[in-house]
Amino acid sequence: DTAVSQTPKYLVTQMGNDKSIKCEQNLGHDTMYWYKQDSKKFLKIMFSYNNKELIINETVPNRFSPKSPDKAHLNLHINSLELGDSAVYFCASSPPPGQGAYEQYFGPGTRLTVT
Amino acid sequence: AQSVTQLGSHVSVSEGALVLLRCNYSSSVPPYLFWYVQYPNQGLQLLLKYTSAATLVKGINGFEAEFKKSETSFHLTKPSAHMSDAAEYFCAVGGRPYSGGYQKVTFGTGTKLQVIP
């Protein structure tokens, strides 16, 4: 069984389009994250939700909007895509503090290419 | 504030040789420390974590790391490299949670390990 899954795995689109990436975890965790990994493998947190509530919102353009319909899902919608948005986006989840010390479980990633 | 510095973006070792990947951290509170591994075209997977229980931490696949507070280091080692160890390795630091609070984990820039046959 896949613990953290993302769809799609690959996404190729043109500048200006709007796209969404979906993430689901079946670990029963309350906290979920979105990370962006650039071409140099640098991993930067974008958002974190705890039980559907936004708790971390890094300096991310407001073209990026996360949505958490329930604590097992965290989707990422991106408006007006730009070339600089090309990257691999990872979803992750973690147990609450005291139950895993922020140990995070990552999905397989979504490679977004904007042309 | 917290940060992680990984020394060496690329490390090459011969198969069977010692693996040493360096990580130094900065944290204003006693830290949680992690090492993650990323194989090509995959997500990150936890190798090991330090949570103050013991300074020498053993992880999966024969890896271990030692927390040295005086040196603010958390270097990753493996006595004998295997071809399957070739991957990207990330050190990460997280601050201790305070009541009702959540603190983010900050990742290093990664070290790519190459294993030469």
mmCIF file of C-alpha atoms in Angstrom:
data_model
loop_
_atom_site.group_PDB
_atom_site.id
_atom_site.type_symbol
_atom_site.label_atom_id
_atom_site.label_comp_id
_atom_site.label_asym_id
_atom_site.label_seq_id
_atom_site.Cartn_x
_atom_site.Cartn_y
_atom_site.Cartn_z
ATOM 1 C CA ASP A 1 0.000 0.000 0.000
ATOM 2 C CA THR A 2 1.302 3.423 -0.948
ATOM 3 C CA ALA A 3 1.668 5.623 2.129
ATOM 4 C CA VAL A 4 1.824 9.015 0.397
ATOM 5 C CA SER A 5 0.668 9.193 -3.186
ATOM 6 C CA GLN A 6 0.678 12.042 -5.686
ATOM 7 C CA THR A 7 -0.964 12.520 -9.048
ATOM 8 C CA PRO A 8 0.115 13.112 -11.677
ATOM 9 C CA LYS A 9 3.725 11.942 -11.657
ATOM 10 C CA TYR A 10 4.597 14.067 -14.662
ATOM 11 C CA LEU A 11 2.960 17.290 -15.768
ATOM 12 C CA VAL A 12 3.942 19.198 -18.895
ATOM 13 C CA THR A 13 2.079 22.404 -19.613
ATOM 14 C CA GLN A 14 2.432 25.810 -21.191
ATOM 15 C CA MET A 15 2.994 29.171 -19.571
ATOM 16 C CA GLY A 16 -0.170 30.833 -18.377
ATOM 17 C CA ASN A 17 -2.083 27.622 -17.778
ATOM 18 C CA ASP A 18 -3.614 26.566 -14.457
ATOM 19 C CA LYS A 19 -2.866 23.118 -13.063
ATOM 20 C CA SER A 20 -3.430 21.067 -9.927
ATOM 21 C CA ILE A 21 -1.461 18.366 -8.163
ATOM 22 C CA LYS A 22 -3.199 15.993 -5.788
ATOM 23 C CA CYS A 23 -1.797 14.310 -2.701
ATOM 24 C CA GLU A 24 -3.253 11.649 -0.437
ATOM 25 C CA GLN A 25 -1.816 9.889 2.597
ATOM 26 C CA ASN A 26 -3.151 6.760 4.276
ATOM 27 C CA LEU A 27 -0.923 6.950 7.361
ATOM 28 C CA GLY A 28 -3.474 8.663 9.563
ATOM 29 C CA HIS A 29 -1.183 11.679 9.992
ATOM 30 C CA ASP A 30 -2.592 15.078 10.857
ATOM 31 C CA THR A 31 0.142 17.169 9.238
ATOM 32 C CA MET A 32 0.891 17.462 5.526
ATOM 33 C CA TYR A 33 3.369 19.517 3.524
ATOM 34 C CA TRP A 34 4.223 20.711 0.054
ATOM 35 C CA TYR A 35 7.873 21.085 -0.941
ATOM 36 C CA LYS A 36 9.478 22.367 -4.120
ATOM 37 C CA GLN A 37 12.742 20.794 -5.288
ATOM 38 C CA ASP A 38 14.580 22.774 -7.931
ATOM 39 C CA SER A 39 16.995 21.524 -10.566
ATOM 40 C CA LYS A 40 19.881 21.689 -8.093
ATOM 41 C CA LYS A 41 17.994 19.408 -5.701
ATOM 42 C CA PHE A 42 17.392 22.213 -3.206
ATOM 43 C CA LEU A 43 14.308 21.334 -1.187
ATOM 44 C CA LYS A 44 12.194 24.205 0.097
ATOM 45 C CA ILE A 45 9.018 24.025 2.097
ATOM 46 C CA MET A 46 6.038 25.834 0.655
ATOM 47 C CA PHE A 47 3.070 25.035 2.880
ATOM 48 C CA SER A 48 2.077 22.917 5.834
ATOM 49 C CA TYR A 49 -1.390 21.971 7.019
ATOM 50 C CA ASN A 50 -2.396 20.402 10.300
ATOM 51 C CA ASN A 51 -5.812 18.765 10.279
ATOM 52 C CA LYS A 52 -6.981 20.982 7.404
ATOM 53 C CA GLU A 53 -5.621 24.177 8.977
ATOM 54 C CA LEU A 54 -2.782 26.130 7.369
ATOM 55 C CA ILE A 55 0.163 26.349 9.807
ATOM 56 C CA ILE A 56 3.139 27.176 7.593
ATOM 57 C CA ASN A 57 3.017 29.471 4.607
ATOM 58 C CA GLU A 58 6.428 30.358 3.313
ATOM 59 C CA THR A 59 7.055 33.184 0.903
ATOM 60 C CA VAL A 60 5.285 31.635 -2.030
ATOM 61 C CA PRO A 61 3.553 33.591 -4.824
ATOM 62 C CA ASN A 62 -0.182 33.755 -4.318
ATOM 63 C CA ARG A 63 -0.552 31.947 -7.647
ATOM 64 C CA PHE A 64 -0.014 28.846 -5.504
ATOM 65 C CA SER A 65 -3.033 27.862 -3.456
ATOM 66 C CA PRO A 66 -3.132 24.754 -1.294
ATOM 67 C CA LYS A 67 -6.417 23.127 -0.398
ATOM 68 C CA SER A 68 -7.045 20.468 2.217
ATOM 69 C CA PRO A 69 -10.543 18.963 1.960
ATOM 70 C CA ASP A 70 -9.753 16.582 4.807
ATOM 71 C CA LYS A 71 -6.685 15.661 6.806
ATOM 72 C CA ALA A 72 -5.745 12.853 4.405
ATOM 73 C CA HIS A 73 -5.608 15.104 1.349
ATOM 74 C CA LEU A 74 -3.617 18.188 0.446
ATOM 75 C CA ASN A 75 -3.879 19.488 -3.095
ATOM 76 C CA LEU A 76 -1.859 22.211 -4.757
ATOM 77 C CA HIS A 77 -3.347 24.478 -7.386
ATOM 78 C CA ILE A 78 -1.125 26.731 -9.442
ATOM 79 C CA ASN A 79 -2.495 29.603 -11.513
ATOM 80 C CA SER A 80 -0.828 31.339 -14.427
ATOM 81 C CA LEU A 81 2.125 28.989 -14.591
ATOM 82 C CA GLU A 82 5.560 30.482 -15.244
ATOM 83 C CA LEU A 83 8.798 28.962 -16.512
ATOM 84 C CA GLY A 84 10.300 29.290 -13.019
ATOM 85 C CA ASP A 85 7.648 26.991 -11.619
ATOM 86 C CA SER A 86 9.309 24.050 -13.346
ATOM 87 C CA ALA A 87 10.481 21.762 -10.563
ATOM 88 C CA VAL A 88 9.646 18.586 -8.722
ATOM 89 C CA TYR A 89 6.917 19.064 -6.135
ATOM 90 C CA PHE A 90 6.811 16.724 -3.171
ATOM 91 C CA CYS A 91 3.991 16.112 -0.795
ATOM 92 C CA ALA A 92 4.829 14.791 2.676
ATOM 93 C CA SER A 93 3.082 13.964 5.914
ATOM 94 C CA SER A 94 4.172 13.568 9.513
ATOM 95 C CA PRO A 95 2.759 12.442 12.836
ATOM 96 C CA PRO A 96 2.020 15.121 15.456
ATOM 97 C CA PRO A 97 4.720 16.367 17.841
ATOM 98 C CA GLY A 98 5.629 13.749 20.419
ATOM 99 C CA GLN A 99 4.819 10.881 18.102
ATOM 100 C CA GLY A 100 7.650 11.009 15.618
ATOM 101 C CA ALA A 101 9.693 14.150 16.042
ATOM 102 C CA TYR A 102 8.670 15.608 12.695
ATOM 103 C CA GLU A 103 9.762 12.510 10.829
ATOM 104 C CA GLN A 104 8.299 13.073 7.396
ATOM 105 C CA TYR A 105 7.028 10.610 4.853
ATOM 106 C CA PHE A 106 7.390 11.754 1.271
ATOM 107 C CA GLY A 107 5.406 11.020 -1.825
ATOM 108 C CA PRO A 108 7.118 10.072 -5.104
ATOM 109 C CA GLY A 109 7.004 13.614 -6.459
ATOM 110 C CA THR A 110 5.388 15.383 -9.402
ATOM 111 C CA ARG A 111 7.747 16.662 -12.064
ATOM 112 C CA LEU A 112 6.254 19.853 -13.466
ATOM 113 C CA THR A 113 7.640 21.214 -16.710
ATOM 114 C CA VAL A 114 6.417 24.567 -17.958
ATOM 115 C CA THR A 115 7.175 25.370 -21.591
ATOM 116 C CA ALA B 1 16.223 30.269 13.399
ATOM 117 C CA GLN B 2 17.763 27.073 12.110
ATOM 118 C CA SER B 3 19.961 26.052 9.221
ATOM 119 C CA VAL B 4 21.919 23.121 7.880
ATOM 120 C CA THR B 5 25.189 23.051 5.983
ATOM 121 C CA GLN B 6 26.255 19.974 4.077
ATOM 122 C CA LEU B 7 29.918 20.039 3.136
ATOM 123 C CA GLY B 8 30.509 18.648 -0.310
ATOM 124 C CA SER B 9 27.806 18.524 -2.927
ATOM 125 C CA HIS B 10 29.442 15.433 -4.460
ATOM 126 C CA VAL B 11 31.286 12.633 -2.692
ATOM 127 C CA SER B 12 32.870 9.661 -4.454
ATOM 128 C CA VAL B 13 33.959 6.494 -2.690
ATOM 129 C CA SER B 14 35.081 3.086 -3.840
ATOM 130 C CA GLU B 15 32.871 0.112 -3.206
ATOM 131 C CA GLY B 16 33.777 -1.266 0.205
ATOM 132 C CA ALA B 17 35.277 2.004 1.448
ATOM 133 C CA LEU B 18 34.086 4.148 4.327
ATOM 134 C CA VAL B 19 31.288 6.586 3.584
ATOM 135 C CA LEU B 20 31.404 9.935 5.417
ATOM 136 C CA LEU B 21 28.885 12.651 4.622
ATOM 137 C CA ARG B 22 29.224 15.839 6.635
ATOM 138 C CA CYS B 23 26.486 17.936 8.157
ATOM 139 C CA ASN B 24 26.664 20.935 10.460
ATOM 140 C CA TYR B 25 23.601 22.569 11.912
ATOM 141 C CA SER B 26 22.543 25.767 13.565
ATOM 142 C CA SER B 27 19.562 25.923 15.864
ATOM 143 C CA SER B 28 18.377 28.265 18.612
ATOM 144 C CA VAL B 29 16.763 25.360 20.465
ATOM 145 C CA PRO B 30 17.886 21.772 21.072
ATOM 146 C CA PRO B 31 17.412 20.247 17.661
ATOM 147 C CA TYR B 32 15.904 17.223 16.102
ATOM 148 C CA LEU B 33 18.241 16.039 13.326
ATOM 149 C CA PHE B 34 17.550 13.776 10.385
ATOM 150 C CA TRP B 35 19.224 12.162 7.428
ATOM 151 C CA TYR B 36 17.128 11.364 4.396
ATOM 152 C CA VAL B 37 18.081 9.522 1.213
ATOM 153 C CA GLN B 38 16.675 10.171 -2.250
ATOM 154 C CA TYR B 39 17.159 7.607 -4.988
ATOM 155 C CA PRO B 40 16.798 8.763 -8.600
ATOM 156 C CA ASN B 41 13.255 9.768 -9.498
ATOM 157 C CA GLN B 42 11.934 8.949 -6.048
ATOM 158 C CA GLY B 43 10.825 10.797 -2.936
ATOM 159 C CA LEU B 44 12.917 11.184 0.196
ATOM 160 C CA GLN B 45 13.144 8.315 2.648
ATOM 161 C CA LEU B 46 14.192 8.613 6.279
ATOM 162 C CA LEU B 47 17.552 6.987 7.068
ATOM 163 C CA LEU B 48 17.805 7.920 10.731
ATOM 164 C CA LYS B 49 16.909 10.590 13.258
ATOM 165 C CA TYR B 50 18.330 12.113 16.437
ATOM 166 C CA THR B 51 15.903 13.029 19.191
ATOM 167 C CA SER B 52 18.270 13.380 22.180
ATOM 168 C CA ALA B 53 17.869 9.798 23.394
ATOM 169 C CA ALA B 54 21.367 8.749 22.291
ATOM 170 C CA THR B 55 24.145 10.612 20.545
ATOM 171 C CA LEU B 56 25.019 7.686 18.254
ATOM 172 C CA VAL B 57 22.062 6.881 16.078
ATOM 173 C CA LYS B 58 21.769 3.790 13.929
ATOM 174 C CA GLY B 59 19.611 3.805 10.854
ATOM 175 C CA ILE B 60 18.639 1.619 7.959
ATOM 176 C CA ASN B 61 20.996 0.055 5.419
ATOM 177 C CA GLY B 62 23.957 0.085 7.832
ATOM 178 C CA PHE B 63 24.159 3.869 8.187
ATOM 179 C CA GLU B 64 24.757 5.653 11.458
ATOM 180 C CA ALA B 65 25.300 9.224 12.607
ATOM 181 C CA GLU B 66 26.776 10.813 15.699
ATOM 182 C CA PHE B 67 25.420 13.978 17.291
ATOM 183 C CA LYS B 68 28.220 16.207 18.573
ATOM 184 C CA LYS B 69 26.852 19.249 20.306
ATOM 185 C CA SER B 70 30.258 20.887 20.795
ATOM 186 C CA GLU B 71 30.893 20.707 17.066
ATOM 187 C CA THR B 72 27.242 21.262 16.038
ATOM 188 C CA SER B 73 27.664 18.317 13.717
ATOM 189 C CA PHE B 74 25.678 15.270 12.699
ATOM 190 C CA HIS B 75 27.848 13.422 10.199
ATOM 191 C CA LEU B 76 26.575 10.305 8.444
ATOM 192 C CA THR B 77 28.803 7.251 8.133
ATOM 193 C CA LYS B 78 28.750 3.727 6.787
ATOM 194 C CA PRO B 79 31.727 1.390 7.214
ATOM 195 C CA SER B 80 31.556 -0.183 3.774
ATOM 196 C CA ALA B 81 29.922 1.394 0.732
ATOM 197 C CA HIS B 82 27.729 -0.651 -1.558
ATOM 198 C CA MET B 83 26.779 0.171 -5.108
ATOM 199 C CA SER B 84 23.162 0.488 -4.019
ATOM 200 C CA ASP B 85 24.122 3.377 -1.713
ATOM 201 C CA ALA B 86 24.546 5.698 -4.694
ATOM 202 C CA ALA B 87 21.928 8.399 -4.128
ATOM 203 C CA GLU B 88 21.382 11.960 -2.891
ATOM 204 C CA TYR B 89 21.561 12.404 0.878
ATOM 205 C CA PHE B 90 19.922 15.240 2.772
ATOM 206 C CA CYS B 91 20.591 16.377 6.310
ATOM 207 C CA ALA B 92 17.723 18.201 8.017
ATOM 208 C CA VAL B 93 17.097 20.044 11.269
ATOM 209 C CA GLY B 94 13.861 20.689 13.121
ATOM 210 C CA GLY B 95 13.331 22.722 16.256
ATOM 211 C CA ARG B 96 11.656 21.227 19.269
ATOM 212 C CA PRO B 97 7.905 21.832 19.241
ATOM 213 C CA TYR B 98 6.474 24.164 21.824
ATOM 214 C CA SER B 99 3.017 23.814 23.232
ATOM 215 C CA GLY B 100 0.518 23.753 20.420
ATOM 216 C CA GLY B 101 3.179 24.903 17.983
ATOM 217 C CA TYR B 102 4.605 23.352 14.910
ATOM 218 C CA GLN B 103 8.019 24.123 13.588
ATOM 219 C CA LYS B 104 9.218 23.445 10.119
ATOM 220 C CA VAL B 105 12.085 21.173 9.148
ATOM 221 C CA THR B 106 14.906 22.805 7.213
ATOM 222 C CA PHE B 107 16.797 20.679 4.711
ATOM 223 C CA GLY B 108 20.396 20.965 3.596
ATOM 224 C CA THR B 109 21.337 21.289 -0.044
ATOM 225 C CA GLY B 110 22.121 17.609 -0.396
ATOM 226 C CA THR B 111 25.213 15.503 -1.090
ATOM 227 C CA LYS B 112 25.311 13.212 -4.072
ATOM 228 C CA LEU B 113 27.120 9.989 -3.243
ATOM 229 C CA GLN B 114 28.814 8.150 -6.076
ATOM 230 C CA VAL B 115 30.084 4.617 -5.470
ATOM 231 C CA ILE B 116 32.847 3.465 -7.784
ATOM 232 C CA PRO B 117 33.121 -0.263 -8.507
#
